[in-house]
N, CA, C and O atoms as a MOPAC input file, in Angstrom:
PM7 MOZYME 1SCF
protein

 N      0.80900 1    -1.20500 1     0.00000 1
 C      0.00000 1     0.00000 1     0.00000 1
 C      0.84700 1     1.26000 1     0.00000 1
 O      0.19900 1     2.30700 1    -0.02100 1
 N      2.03400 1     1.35200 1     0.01800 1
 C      2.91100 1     2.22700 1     0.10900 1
 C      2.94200 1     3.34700 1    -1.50000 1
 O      2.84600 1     4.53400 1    -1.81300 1
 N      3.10700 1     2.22700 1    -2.01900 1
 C      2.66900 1     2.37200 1    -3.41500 1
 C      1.66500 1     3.29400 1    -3.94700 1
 O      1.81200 1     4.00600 1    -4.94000 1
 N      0.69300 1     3.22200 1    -3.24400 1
 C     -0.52100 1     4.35400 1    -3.54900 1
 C     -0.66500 1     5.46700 1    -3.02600 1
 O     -1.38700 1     6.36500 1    -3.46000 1
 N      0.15600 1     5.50900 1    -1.83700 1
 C      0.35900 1     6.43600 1    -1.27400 1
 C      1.27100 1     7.18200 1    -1.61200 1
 O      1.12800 1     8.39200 1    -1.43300 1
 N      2.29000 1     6.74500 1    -2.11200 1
 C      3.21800 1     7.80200 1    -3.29100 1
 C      2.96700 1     8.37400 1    -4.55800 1
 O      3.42100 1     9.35500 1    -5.14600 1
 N      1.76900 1     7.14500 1    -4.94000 1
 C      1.55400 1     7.43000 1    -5.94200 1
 C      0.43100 1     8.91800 1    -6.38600 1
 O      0.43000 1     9.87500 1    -7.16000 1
 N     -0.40100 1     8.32400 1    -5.34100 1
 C     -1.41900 1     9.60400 1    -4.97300 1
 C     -1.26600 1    11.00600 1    -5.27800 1
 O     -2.01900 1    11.63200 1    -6.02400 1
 N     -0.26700 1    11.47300 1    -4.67800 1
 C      0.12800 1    13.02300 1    -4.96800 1
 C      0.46600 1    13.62100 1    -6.36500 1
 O      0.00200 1    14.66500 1    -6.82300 1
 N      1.19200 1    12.93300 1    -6.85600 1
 C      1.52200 1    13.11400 1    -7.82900 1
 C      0.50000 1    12.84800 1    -9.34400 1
 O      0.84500 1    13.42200 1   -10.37700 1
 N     -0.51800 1    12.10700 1    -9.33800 1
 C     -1.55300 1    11.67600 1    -9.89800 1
 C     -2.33300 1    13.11100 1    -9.58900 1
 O     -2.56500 1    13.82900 1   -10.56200 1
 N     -2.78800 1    13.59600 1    -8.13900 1
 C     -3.47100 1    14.54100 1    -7.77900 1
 C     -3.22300 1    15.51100 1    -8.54600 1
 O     -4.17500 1    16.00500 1    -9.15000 1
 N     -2.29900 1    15.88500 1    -8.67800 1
 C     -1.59700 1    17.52500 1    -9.25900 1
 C     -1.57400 1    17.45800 1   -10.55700 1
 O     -1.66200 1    18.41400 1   -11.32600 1
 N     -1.43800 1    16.16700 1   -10.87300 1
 C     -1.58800 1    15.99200 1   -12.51800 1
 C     -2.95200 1    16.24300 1   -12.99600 1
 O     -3.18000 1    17.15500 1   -13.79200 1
 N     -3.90800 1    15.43700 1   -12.52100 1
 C     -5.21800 1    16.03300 1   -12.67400 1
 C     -5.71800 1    17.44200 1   -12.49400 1
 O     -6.53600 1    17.96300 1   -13.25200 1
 N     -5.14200 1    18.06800 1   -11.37300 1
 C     -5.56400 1    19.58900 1   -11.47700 1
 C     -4.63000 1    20.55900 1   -12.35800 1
 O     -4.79900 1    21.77800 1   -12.33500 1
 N     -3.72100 1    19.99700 1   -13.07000 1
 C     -3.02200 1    20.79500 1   -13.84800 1
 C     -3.44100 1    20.88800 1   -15.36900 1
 O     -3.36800 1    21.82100 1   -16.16800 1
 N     -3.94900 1    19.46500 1   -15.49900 1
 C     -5.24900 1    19.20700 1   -16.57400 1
 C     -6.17900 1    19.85200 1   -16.81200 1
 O     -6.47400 1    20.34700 1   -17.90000 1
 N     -6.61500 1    19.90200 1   -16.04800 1
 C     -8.08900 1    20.84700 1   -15.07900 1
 C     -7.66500 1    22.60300 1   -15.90700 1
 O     -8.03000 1    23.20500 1   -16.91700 1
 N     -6.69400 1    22.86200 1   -14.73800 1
 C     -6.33400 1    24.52500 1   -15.03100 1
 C     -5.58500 1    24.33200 1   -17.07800 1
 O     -5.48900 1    25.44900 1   -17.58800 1
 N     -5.32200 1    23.63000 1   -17.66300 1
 C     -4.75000 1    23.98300 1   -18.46700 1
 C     -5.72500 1    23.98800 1   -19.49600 1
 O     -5.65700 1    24.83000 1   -20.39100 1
 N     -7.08900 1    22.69800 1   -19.44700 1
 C     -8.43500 1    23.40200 1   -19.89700 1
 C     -9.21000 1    24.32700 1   -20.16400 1
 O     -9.74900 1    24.71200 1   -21.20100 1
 N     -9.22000 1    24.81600 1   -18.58600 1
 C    -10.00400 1    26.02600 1   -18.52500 1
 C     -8.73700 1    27.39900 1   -19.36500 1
 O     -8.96600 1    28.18100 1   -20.28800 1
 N     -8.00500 1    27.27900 1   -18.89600 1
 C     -6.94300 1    28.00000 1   -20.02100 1
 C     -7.62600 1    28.13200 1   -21.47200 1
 O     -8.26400 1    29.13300 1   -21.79800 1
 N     -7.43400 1    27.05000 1   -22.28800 1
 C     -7.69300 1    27.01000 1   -23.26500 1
 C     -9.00300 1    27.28800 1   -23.71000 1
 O     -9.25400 1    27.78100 1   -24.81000 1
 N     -9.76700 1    27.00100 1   -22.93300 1
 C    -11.63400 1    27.37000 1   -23.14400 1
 C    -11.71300 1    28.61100 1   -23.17100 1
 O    -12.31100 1    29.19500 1   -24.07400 1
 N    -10.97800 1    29.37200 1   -21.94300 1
 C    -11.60000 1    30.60700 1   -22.01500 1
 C    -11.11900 1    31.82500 1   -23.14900 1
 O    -11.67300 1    32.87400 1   -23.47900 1
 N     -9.44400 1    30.99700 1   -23.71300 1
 C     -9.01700 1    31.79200 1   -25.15500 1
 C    -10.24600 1    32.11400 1   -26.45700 1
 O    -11.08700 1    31.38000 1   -26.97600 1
 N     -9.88700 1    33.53400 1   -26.66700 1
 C    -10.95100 1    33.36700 1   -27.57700 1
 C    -12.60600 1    33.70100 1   -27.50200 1
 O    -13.06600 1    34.15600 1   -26.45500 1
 N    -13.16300 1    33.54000 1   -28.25300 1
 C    -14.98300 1    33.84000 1   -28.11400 1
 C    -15.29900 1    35.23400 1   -27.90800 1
 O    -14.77100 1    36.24400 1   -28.37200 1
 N    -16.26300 1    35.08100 1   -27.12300 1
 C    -16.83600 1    36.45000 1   -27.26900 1
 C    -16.48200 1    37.46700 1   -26.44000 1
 O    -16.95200 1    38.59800 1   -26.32100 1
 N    -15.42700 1    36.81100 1   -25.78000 1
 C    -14.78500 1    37.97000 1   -24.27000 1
 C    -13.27400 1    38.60500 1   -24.90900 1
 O    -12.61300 1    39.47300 1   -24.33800 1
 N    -12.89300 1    37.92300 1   -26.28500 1
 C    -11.19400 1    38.08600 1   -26.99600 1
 C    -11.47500 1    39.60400 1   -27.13100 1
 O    -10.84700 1    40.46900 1   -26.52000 1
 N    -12.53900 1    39.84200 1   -28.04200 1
 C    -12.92400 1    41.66400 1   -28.53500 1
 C    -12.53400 1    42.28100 1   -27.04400 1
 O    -11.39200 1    42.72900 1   -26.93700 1
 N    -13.43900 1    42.33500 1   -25.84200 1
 C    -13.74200 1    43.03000 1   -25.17500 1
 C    -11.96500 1    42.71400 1   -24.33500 1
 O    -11.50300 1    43.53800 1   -23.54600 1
 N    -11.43000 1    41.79100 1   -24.60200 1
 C     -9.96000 1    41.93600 1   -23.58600 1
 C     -9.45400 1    42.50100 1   -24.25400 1
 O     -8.91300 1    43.47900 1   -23.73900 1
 N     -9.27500 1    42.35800 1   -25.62300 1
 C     -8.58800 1    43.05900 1   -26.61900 1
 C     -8.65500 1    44.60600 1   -26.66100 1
 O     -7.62600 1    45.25500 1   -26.84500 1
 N     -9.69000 1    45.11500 1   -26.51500 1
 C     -9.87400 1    46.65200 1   -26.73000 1
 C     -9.26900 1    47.15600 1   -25.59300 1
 O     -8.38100 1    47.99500 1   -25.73600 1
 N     -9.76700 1    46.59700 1   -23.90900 1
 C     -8.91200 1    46.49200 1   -22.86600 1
 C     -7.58600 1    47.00100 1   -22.61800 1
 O     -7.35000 1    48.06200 1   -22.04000 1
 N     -6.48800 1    45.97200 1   -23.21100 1
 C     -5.48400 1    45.91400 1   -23.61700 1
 C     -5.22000 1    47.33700 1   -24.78900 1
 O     -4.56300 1    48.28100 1   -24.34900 1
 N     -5.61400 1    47.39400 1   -25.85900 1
 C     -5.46300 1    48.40400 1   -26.76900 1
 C     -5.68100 1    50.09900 1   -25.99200 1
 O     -4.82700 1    50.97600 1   -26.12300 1
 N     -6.53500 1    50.22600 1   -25.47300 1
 C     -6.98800 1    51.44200 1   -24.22900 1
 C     -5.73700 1    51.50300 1   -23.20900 1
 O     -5.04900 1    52.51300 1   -23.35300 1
 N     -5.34200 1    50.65500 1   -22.26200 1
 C     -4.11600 1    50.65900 1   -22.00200 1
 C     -2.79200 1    51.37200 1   -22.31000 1
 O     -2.13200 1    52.29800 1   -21.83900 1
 N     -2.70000 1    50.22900 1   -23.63900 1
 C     -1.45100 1    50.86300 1   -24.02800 1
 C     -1.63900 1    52.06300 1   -24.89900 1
 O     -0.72500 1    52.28000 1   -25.69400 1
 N     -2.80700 1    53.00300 1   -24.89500 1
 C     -2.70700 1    53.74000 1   -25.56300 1
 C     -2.56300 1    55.06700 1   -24.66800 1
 O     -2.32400 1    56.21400 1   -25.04500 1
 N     -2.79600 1    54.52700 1   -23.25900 1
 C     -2.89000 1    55.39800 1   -21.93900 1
 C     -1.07200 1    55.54200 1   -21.52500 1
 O     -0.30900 1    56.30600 1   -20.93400 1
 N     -1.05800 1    54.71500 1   -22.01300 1
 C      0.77900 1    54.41800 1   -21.57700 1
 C      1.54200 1    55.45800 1   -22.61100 1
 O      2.30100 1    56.40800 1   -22.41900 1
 N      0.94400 1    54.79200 1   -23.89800 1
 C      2.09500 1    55.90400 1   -24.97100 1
 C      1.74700 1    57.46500 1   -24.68600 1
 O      2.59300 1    58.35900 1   -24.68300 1
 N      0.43700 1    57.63100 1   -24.46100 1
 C      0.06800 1    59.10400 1   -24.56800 1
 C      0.54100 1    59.66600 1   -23.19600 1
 O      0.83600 1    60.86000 1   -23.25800 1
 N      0.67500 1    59.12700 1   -22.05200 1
 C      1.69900 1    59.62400 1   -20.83500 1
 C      2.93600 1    59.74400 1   -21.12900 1
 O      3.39800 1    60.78700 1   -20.66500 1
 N      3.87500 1    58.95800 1   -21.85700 1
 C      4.95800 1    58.50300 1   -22.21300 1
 C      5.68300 1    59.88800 1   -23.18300 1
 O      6.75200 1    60.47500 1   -23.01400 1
 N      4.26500 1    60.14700 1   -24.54600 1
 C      4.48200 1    61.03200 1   -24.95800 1
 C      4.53700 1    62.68900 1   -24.04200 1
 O      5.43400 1    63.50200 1   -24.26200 1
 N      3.76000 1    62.85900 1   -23.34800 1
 C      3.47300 1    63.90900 1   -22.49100 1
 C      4.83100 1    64.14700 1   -21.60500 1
 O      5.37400 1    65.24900 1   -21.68600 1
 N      5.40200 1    63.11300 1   -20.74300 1
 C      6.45900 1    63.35300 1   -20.09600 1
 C      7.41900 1    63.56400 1   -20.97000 1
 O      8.09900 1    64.56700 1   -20.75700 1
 N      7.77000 1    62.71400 1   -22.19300 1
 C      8.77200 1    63.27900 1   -22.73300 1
 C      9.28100 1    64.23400 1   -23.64800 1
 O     10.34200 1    64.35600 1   -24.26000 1
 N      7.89700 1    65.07500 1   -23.54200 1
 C      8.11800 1    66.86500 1   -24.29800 1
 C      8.29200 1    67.73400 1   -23.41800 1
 O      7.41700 1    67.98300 1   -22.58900 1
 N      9.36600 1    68.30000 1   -23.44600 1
 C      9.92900 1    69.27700 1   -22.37400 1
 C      8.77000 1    70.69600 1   -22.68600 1
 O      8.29700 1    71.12800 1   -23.73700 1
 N      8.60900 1    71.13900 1   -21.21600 1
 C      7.52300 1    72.31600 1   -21.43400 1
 C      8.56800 1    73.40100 1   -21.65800 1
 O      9.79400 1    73.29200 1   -21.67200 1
 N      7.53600 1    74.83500 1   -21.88600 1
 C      8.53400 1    75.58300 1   -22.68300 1
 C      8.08700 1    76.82500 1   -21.76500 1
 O      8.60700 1    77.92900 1   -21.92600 1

């Protein structure tokens, strides 16, 4: 019985890594990609336009 008991853990984590690497893949994509996407695009557009602002010396 030692055997299963080593074996156990390692079986465990494998299954929940299965698990999380699923839901990974499910949630790529569909109808939420647009709305992360624009997200993301708003962002970095908040970034360049600060980026630009700090780096014009005032006069």
């Amino acid at each position: 019985m030692d055997y299963v008991s080593a074996l156990l853990p390692p079986v465990v984590m494998a299954a929940f890594f299965i698990g999380v690497v699923r839901v990974i893949v499910k949630t790529q994509g569909g109808a939420r990609k647009a709305k992360e996407d624009a997200a993301v695009d708003a962002a970095l557009a908040r970034a360049e336009s600060t980026r630009q602002a700090t780096a014009q010396p005032e006069a």
